Short mmCIF file of C-alpha atoms in Angstrom, two decimals:
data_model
loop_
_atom_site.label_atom_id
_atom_site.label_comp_id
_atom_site.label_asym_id
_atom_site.label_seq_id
_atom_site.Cartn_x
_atom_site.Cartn_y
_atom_site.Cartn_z
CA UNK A 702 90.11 112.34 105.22
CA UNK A 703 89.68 108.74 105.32
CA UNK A 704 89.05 106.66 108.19
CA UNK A 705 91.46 104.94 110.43
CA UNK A 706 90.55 101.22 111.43
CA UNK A 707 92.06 99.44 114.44
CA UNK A 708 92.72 95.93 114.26
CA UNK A 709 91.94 93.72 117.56
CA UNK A 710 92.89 90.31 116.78
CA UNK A 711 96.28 90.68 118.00
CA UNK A 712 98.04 92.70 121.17
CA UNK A 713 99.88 94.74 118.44
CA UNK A 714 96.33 96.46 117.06
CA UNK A 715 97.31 98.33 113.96
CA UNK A 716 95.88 100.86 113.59
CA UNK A 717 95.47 101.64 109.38
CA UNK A 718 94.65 104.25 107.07
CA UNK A 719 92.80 103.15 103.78
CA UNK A 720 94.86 100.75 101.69
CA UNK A 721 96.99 100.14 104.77
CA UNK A 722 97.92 96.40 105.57
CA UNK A 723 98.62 95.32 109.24
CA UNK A 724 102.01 93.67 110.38
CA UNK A 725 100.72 89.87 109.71
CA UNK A 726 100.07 91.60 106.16
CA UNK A 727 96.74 89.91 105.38
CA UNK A 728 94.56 92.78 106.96
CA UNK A 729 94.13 95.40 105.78
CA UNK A 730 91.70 98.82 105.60
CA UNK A 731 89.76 98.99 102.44
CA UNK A 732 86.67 100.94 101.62
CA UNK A 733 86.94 102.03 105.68
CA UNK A 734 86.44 98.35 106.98
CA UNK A 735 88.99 96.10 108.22
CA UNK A 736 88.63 93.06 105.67
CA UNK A 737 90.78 89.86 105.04
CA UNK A 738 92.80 89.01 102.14
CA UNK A 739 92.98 85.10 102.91
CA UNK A 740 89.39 84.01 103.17
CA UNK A 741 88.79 80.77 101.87
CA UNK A 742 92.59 81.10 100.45
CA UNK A 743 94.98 78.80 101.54
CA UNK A 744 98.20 78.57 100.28
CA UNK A 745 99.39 75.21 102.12
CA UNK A 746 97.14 72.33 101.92
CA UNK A 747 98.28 68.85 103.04
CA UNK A 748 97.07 65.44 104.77
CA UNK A 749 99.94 65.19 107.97
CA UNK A 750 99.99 62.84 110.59
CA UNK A 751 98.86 64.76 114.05
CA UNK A 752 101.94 63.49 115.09
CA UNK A 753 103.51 66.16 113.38
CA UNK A 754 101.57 69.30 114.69
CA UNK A 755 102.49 67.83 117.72
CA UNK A 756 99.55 66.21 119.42
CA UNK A 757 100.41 63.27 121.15
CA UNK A 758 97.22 63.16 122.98
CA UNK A 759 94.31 63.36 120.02
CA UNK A 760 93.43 60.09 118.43
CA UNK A 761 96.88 58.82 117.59
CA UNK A 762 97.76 57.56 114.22
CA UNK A 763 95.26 59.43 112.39
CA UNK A 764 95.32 62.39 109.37
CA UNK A 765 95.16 65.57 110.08
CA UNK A 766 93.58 67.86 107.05
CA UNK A 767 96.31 70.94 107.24
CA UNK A 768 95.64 74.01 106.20
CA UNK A 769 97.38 77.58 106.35
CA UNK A 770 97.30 80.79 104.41
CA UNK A 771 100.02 83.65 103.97
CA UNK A 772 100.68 86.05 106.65
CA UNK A 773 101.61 85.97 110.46
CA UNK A 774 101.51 88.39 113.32
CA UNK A 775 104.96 87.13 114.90
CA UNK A 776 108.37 87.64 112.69
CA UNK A 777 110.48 84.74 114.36
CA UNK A 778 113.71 85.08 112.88
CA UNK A 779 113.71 81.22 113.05
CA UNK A 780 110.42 80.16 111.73
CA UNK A 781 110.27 77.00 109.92
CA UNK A 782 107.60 78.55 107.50
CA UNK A 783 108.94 81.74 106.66
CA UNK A 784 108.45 81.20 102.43
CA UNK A 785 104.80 81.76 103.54
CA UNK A 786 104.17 83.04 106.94
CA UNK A 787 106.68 86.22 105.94
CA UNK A 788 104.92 86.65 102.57
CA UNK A 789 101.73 88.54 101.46
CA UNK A 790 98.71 86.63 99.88
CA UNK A 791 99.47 88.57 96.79
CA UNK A 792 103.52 86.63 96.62
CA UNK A 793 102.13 82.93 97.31
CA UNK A 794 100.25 80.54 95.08
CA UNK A 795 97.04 79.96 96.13
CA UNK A 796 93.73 77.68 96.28
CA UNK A 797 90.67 78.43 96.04
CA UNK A 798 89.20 76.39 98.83
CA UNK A 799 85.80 77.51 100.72
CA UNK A 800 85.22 76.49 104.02
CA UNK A 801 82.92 74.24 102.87
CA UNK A 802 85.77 72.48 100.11
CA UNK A 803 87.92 71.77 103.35
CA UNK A 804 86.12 70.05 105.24
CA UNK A 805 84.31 67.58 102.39
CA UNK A 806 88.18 67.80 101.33
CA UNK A 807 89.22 66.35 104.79
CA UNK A 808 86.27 63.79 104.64
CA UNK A 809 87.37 62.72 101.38
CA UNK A 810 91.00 61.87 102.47
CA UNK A 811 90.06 60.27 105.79
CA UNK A 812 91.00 62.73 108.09
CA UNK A 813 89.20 62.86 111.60
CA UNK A 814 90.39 66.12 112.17
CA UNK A 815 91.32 69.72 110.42
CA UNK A 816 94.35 71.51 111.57
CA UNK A 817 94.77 75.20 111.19
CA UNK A 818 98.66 75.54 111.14
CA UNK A 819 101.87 75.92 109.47
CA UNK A 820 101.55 80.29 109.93
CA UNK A 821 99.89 81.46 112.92
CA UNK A 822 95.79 80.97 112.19
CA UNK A 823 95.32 83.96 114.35
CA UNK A 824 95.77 86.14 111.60
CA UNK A 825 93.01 83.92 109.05
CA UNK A 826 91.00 83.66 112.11
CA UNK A 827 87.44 84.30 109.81
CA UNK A 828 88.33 81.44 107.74
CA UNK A 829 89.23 78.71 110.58
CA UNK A 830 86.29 79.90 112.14
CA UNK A 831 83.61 79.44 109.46
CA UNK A 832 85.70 76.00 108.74
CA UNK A 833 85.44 75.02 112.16
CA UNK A 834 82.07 75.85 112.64
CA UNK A 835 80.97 73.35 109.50
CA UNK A 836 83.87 70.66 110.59
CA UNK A 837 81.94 70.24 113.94
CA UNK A 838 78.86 69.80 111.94
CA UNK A 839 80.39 66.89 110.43
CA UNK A 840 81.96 65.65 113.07
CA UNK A 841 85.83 66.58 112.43
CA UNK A 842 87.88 67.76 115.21
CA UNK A 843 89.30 71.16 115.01
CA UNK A 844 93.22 71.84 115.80
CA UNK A 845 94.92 75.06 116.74
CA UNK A 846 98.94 75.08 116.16
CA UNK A 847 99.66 78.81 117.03
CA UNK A 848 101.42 80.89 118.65
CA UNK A 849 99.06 81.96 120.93
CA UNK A 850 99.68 85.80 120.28
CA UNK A 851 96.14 86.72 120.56
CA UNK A 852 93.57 89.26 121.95
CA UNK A 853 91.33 87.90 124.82
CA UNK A 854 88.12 88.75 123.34
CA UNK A 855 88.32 86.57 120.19
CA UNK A 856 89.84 83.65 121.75
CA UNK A 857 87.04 83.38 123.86
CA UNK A 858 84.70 83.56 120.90
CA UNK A 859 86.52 81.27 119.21
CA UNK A 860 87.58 78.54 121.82
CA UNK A 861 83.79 76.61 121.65
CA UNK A 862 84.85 75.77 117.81
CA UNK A 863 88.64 74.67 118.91
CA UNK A 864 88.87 71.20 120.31
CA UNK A 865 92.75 71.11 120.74
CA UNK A 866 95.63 73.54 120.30
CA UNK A 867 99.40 72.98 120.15
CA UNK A 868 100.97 76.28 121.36
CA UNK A 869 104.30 77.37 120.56
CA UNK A 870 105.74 78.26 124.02
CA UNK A 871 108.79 80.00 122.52
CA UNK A 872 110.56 81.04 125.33
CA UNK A 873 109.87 82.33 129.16
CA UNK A 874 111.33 85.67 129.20
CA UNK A 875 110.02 89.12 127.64
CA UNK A 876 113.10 89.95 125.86
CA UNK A 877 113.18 86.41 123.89
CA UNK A 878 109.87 87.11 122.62
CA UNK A 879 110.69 91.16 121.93
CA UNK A 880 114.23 89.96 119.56
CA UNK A 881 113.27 86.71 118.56
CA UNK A 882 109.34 86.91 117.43
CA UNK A 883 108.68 90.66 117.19
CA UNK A 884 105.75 89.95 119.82
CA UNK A 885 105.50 90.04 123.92
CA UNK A 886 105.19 86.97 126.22
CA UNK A 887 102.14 88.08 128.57
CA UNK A 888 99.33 87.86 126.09
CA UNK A 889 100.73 84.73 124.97
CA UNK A 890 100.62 83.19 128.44
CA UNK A 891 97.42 84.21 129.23
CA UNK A 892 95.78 82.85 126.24
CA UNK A 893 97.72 79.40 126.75
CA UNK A 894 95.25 79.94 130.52
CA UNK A 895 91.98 80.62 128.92
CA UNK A 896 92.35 77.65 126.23
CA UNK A 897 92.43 75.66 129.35
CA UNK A 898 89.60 77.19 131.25
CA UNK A 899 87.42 77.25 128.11
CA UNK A 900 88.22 73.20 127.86
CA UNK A 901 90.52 73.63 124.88
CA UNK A 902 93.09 70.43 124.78
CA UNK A 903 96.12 72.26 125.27
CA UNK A 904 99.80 70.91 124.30
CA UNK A 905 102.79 73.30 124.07
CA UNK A 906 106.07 73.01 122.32
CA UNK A 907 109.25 74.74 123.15
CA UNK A 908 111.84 74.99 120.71
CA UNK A 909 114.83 74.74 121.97
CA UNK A 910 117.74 76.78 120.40
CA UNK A 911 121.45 76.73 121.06
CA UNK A 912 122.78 80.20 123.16
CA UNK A 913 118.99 81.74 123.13
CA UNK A 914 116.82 80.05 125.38
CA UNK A 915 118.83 76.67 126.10
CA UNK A 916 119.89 77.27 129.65
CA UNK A 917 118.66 74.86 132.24
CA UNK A 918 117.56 77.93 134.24
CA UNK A 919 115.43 79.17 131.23
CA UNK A 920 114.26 75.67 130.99
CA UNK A 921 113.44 75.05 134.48
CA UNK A 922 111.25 78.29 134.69
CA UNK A 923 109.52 76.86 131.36
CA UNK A 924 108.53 74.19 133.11
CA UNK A 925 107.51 75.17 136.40
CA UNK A 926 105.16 78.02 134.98
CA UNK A 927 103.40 74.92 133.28
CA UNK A 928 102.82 73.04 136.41
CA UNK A 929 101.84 75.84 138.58
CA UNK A 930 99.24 77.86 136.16
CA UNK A 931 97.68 74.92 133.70
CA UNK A 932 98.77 71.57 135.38
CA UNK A 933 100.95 69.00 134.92
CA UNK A 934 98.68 66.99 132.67
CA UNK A 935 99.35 69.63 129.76
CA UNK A 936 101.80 67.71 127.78
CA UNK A 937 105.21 69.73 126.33
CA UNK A 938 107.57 69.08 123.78
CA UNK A 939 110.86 70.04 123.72
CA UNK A 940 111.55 70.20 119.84
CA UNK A 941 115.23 70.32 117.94
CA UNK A 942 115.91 73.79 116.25
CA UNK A 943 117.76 73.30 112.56
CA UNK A 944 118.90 75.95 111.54
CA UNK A 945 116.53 78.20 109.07
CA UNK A 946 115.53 81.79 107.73
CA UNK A 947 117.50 84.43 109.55
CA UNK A 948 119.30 82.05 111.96
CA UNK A 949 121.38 80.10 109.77
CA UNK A 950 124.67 81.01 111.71
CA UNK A 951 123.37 78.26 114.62
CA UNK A 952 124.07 74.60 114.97
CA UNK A 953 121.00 72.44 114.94
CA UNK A 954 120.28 72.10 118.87
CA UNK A 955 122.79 68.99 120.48
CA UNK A 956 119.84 66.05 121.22
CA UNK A 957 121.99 66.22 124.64
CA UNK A 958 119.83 69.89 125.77
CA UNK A 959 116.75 67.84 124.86
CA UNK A 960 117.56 64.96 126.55
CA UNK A 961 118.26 67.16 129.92
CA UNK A 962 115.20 69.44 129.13
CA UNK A 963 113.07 66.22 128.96
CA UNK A 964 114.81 65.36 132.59
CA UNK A 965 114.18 68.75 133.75
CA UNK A 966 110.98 68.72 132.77
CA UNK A 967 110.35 64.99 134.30
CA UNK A 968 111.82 66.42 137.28
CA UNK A 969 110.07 69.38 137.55
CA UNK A 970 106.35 67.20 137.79
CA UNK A 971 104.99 67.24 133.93
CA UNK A 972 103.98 63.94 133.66
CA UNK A 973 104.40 64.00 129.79
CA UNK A 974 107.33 65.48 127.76
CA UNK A 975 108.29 65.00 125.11
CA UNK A 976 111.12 65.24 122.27
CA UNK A 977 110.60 66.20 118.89
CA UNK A 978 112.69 66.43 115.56
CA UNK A 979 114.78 63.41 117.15
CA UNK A 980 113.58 60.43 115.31
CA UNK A 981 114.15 57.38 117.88
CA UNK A 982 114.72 59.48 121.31
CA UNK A 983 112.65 57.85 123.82
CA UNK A 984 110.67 61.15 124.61
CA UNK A 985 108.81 60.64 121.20
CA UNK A 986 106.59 58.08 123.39
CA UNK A 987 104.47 58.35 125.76
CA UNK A 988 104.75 56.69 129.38
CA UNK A 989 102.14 56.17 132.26
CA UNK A 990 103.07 58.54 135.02
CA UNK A 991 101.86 56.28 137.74
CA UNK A 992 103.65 52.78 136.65
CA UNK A 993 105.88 53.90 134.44
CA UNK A 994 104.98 51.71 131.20
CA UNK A 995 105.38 52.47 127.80
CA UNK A 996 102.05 53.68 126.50
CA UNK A 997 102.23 55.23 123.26
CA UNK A 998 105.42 53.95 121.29
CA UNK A 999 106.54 56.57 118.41
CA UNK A 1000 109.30 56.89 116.31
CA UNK A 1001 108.76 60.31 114.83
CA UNK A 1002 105.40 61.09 113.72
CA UNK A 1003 105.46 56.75 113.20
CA UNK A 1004 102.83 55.48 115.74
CA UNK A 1005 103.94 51.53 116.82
CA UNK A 1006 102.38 50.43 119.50
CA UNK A 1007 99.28 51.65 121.34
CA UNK A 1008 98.48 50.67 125.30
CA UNK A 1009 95.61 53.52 125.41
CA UNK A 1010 92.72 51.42 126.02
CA UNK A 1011 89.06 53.94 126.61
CA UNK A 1012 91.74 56.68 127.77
CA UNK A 1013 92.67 54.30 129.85
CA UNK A 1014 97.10 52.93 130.58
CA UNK A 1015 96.03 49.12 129.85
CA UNK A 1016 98.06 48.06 132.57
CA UNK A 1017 97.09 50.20 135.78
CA UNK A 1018 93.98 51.51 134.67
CA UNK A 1019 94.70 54.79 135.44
CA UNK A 1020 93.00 57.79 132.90
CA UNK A 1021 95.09 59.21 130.56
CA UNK A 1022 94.41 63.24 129.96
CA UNK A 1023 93.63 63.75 126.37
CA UNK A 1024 91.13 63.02 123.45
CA UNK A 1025 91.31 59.40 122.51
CA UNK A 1026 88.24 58.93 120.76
CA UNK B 276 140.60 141.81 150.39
CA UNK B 277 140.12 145.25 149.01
CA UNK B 278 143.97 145.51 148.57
CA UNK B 279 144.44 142.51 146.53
CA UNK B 280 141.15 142.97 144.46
CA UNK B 281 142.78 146.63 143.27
CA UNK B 282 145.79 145.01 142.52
CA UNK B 283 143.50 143.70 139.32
CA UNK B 284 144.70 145.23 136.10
CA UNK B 285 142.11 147.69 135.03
CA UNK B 286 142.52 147.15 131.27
CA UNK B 287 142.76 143.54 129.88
CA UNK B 288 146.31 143.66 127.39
CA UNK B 289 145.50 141.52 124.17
CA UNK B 290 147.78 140.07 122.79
CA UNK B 291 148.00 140.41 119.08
CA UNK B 292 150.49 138.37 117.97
CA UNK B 293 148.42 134.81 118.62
CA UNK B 294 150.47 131.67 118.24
CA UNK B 295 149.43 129.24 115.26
CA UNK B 296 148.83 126.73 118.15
CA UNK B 297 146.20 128.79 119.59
CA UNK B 298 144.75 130.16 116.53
CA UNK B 299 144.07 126.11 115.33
CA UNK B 300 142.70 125.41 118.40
CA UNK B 301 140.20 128.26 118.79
CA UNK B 302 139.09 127.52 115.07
CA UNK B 303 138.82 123.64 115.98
CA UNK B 304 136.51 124.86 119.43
CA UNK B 305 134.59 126.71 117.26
CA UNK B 306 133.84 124.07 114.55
CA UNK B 307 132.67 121.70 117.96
CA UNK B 308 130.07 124.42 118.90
CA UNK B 309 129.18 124.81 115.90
CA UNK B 310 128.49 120.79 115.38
CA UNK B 311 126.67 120.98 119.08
CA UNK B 312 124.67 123.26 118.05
CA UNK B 313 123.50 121.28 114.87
CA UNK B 314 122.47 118.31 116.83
CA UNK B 315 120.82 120.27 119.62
CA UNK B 316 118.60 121.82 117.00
CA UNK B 317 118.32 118.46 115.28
CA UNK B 318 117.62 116.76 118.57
CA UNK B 319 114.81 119.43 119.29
CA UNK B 320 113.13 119.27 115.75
CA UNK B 321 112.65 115.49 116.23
CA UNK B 322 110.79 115.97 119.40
CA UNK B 323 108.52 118.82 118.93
CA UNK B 324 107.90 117.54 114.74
CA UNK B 325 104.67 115.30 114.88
CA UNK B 326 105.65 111.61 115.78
CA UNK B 327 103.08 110.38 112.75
CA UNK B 328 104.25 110.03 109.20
CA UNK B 329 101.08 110.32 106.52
CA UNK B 330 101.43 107.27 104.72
CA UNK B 331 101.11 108.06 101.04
CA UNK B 332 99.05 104.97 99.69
CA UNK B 333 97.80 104.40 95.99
CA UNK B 334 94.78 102.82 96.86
CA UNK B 335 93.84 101.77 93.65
CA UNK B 336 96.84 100.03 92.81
CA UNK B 337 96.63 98.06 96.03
CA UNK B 338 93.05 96.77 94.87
CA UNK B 339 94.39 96.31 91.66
CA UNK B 340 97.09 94.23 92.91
CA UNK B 341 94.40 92.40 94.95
CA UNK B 342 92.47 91.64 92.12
CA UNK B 343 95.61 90.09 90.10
CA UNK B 344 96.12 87.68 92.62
CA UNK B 345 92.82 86.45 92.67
CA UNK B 346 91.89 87.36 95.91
CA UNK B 347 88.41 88.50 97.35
CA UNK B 348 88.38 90.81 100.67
CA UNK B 349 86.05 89.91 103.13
CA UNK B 350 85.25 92.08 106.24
CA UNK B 351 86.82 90.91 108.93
CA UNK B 352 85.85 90.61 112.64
CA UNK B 353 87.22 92.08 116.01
CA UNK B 354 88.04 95.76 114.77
CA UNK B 355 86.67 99.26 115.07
CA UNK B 356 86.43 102.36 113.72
CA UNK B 357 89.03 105.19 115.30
#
């Protein structure tokens, strides 16, 4: 009788006989050890603005070195990335790219920073780690777009590598996260708290789709679990849904529920929200809470005009939460 | 009381000649016991049968299928033995 392995990356833990793969499908028991499938093999690599992860507050206007393997440990029936993130490393085309090729790959292209994204790095958490770990070395930034469905313990471990992470707040309520993601809201909460205790820059981004989580209530909540348990400094973005994988039978979100979400949110205390996927909606900039001047101007991912002098508004003086340099 | 308790008719007078109606009707009660029954067994088998399935895995082929794509396994980290 072989032995049975227990995965605890994730609040699922999957537990797996020999030969067995976990539910993000990159996992898996061989030879009576839990080993990865996806080390130093990415099968989306890319230079992106970090405008598009979002981060609106890490240096603006510069590249982001993107990477992201098969596999994830959430099955959002509207995920952008599902050609990849619902695939085994076995269906996708992949690169052979050490942790050592990505970051002299990032320094190469003139990124400041390396973003683990596109499918949930959780679940090729060896390989952003390792990457990290040599990115600091060099002095890259490292940046976290997940999903936050993650086990305490190796958060913590990894948090001293992570400088900033975009997580996706999905939704506020247990049952949107049971039939929409496959996964649970609690853990995902609570690691959105310990990036911010362990100094992680922390954005979210809340997408917003028609009939499931579009209700001002549901919005309102959003937002005031945000102020009350990590501040209203953490920056959120309300982004459009278009309609994708198993949701096709939606219309793309109306920009009118962003524009009241980015009142709600306004109204609720966060000092900066945002819209996304709305090229040209004044929520793609930022504005000093305290005189109310544009700051950052964006269209998009496009940055035009910067007023962020030393972290600083240029006009009041006052400090500007984020990593500007 | 006693009087109208041995006013009971001591032997029970069956009727043989049973109308169609009632003959299609017992057979139809019968056929729903008989289906009750079924999914009462059913419904026990499910609960007391272990809830575990043994996964039948050709491990081979799995690191065969590894190796075709290239791929190298590395040992992860956070996990344990059960």
């Amino acid at each position: 009788m072989s032995k049975v392995v227990e995965c605890q990356l994730c609040k699922k833990k999957c537990q797996l006989v020999e030969g067995q793969k976990g539910d993000c499908r990159v996992r898996i028991n061989l030879d009576e050890k839990l080993q990865t499938l996806v080390y130093g093999n990415p099968c989306s690599v890319h230079v992106d603005p970090i405008e598009k992860k979002p981060l609106f507050h890490v240096l603006p206007a510069t590249g982001a070195f993107s990477i992201a393997t098969a596999g994830c440990n959430l099955h959002c029936k509207f995920c952008q990335n599902w050609q990849i993130s619902q695939r085994s490393a076995e269906e996708t085309h992949n690169y052979d790219l050490p942790p050592e090729k990505v970051v002299s790959e990032a320094l190469r292209n003139g990124c400041k920073s390396i973003a683990y994204t596109y499918s949930d790095p959780v679940i090729f958490y060896e390989y952003m780690y390792d990457t990290s770990d040599i990115a600091h070395r060099k002095g890259l930034l490292n940046l976290m777009i997940t999903a936050g469905f993650i086990e305490e313990k190796p958060l913590l471990d990894l948090c001293p590598m992570i400088d900033a992470a975009n997580v996706d707040f999905k939704g506020i309520t247990e049952e949107y996260y049971e039939k929409m993601c496959g996964a649970e809201l609690a853990p995902v909460q609570k690691a959105i708290v310990t990036m911010r205790k362990q100094n992680v820059w922390v954005e979210l981004t809340n997408l917003i789709i028609p009939t499931w989580n579009d209700s001002e209530k549901d919005i309102q909540q959003l937002c005031r679990w945000v102020v009350d348990n990590v501040g209203p400094d953490v920056p959120l973005h309300f982004s459009r849904f278009w309609p994708r994988h198993q949701l096709k039978n939606l219309p793309p979100t109306p920009v009118e529920t962003l524009s009241i979400a980015w009142e709600i949110a306004k109204k609720e205390g966060l000092n900066y929200a945002y819209v996304g996927n709305i090229p040209g909606h004044k929520g793609n900039s930022t504005f000093c809470p305290k005189d109310g001047k544009l700051l950052v101007k964006r269209i998009g991912y496009q940055v035009l005009e910067n007023n962020i002098v030393n972290g600083k508004c240029k006009f009041c003086q006052s400090k500007i939460p984020g990593i500007w340099s | 009381m006693w009087k109208m308790c041995s006013k009971v008719p001591k032997k029970f007078v069956k009727n043989k000649e049973m109308k169609k109606e009632n003959k299609i009707f017992l057979l139809f009660i019968s056929l729903a016991v008989t289906m009750l029954i079924g999914v009462i067994v059913q419904n026990v088998v499910s609960v007391t049968k272990p809830k575990t399935v043994q996964l039948q895995i050709d491990v081979n082929k799995v690191k065969q299928e590894i190796k075709e794509a290239g791929l190298i396994p590395k040992e992860a980290l956070h996990w344990k033995e059960l």
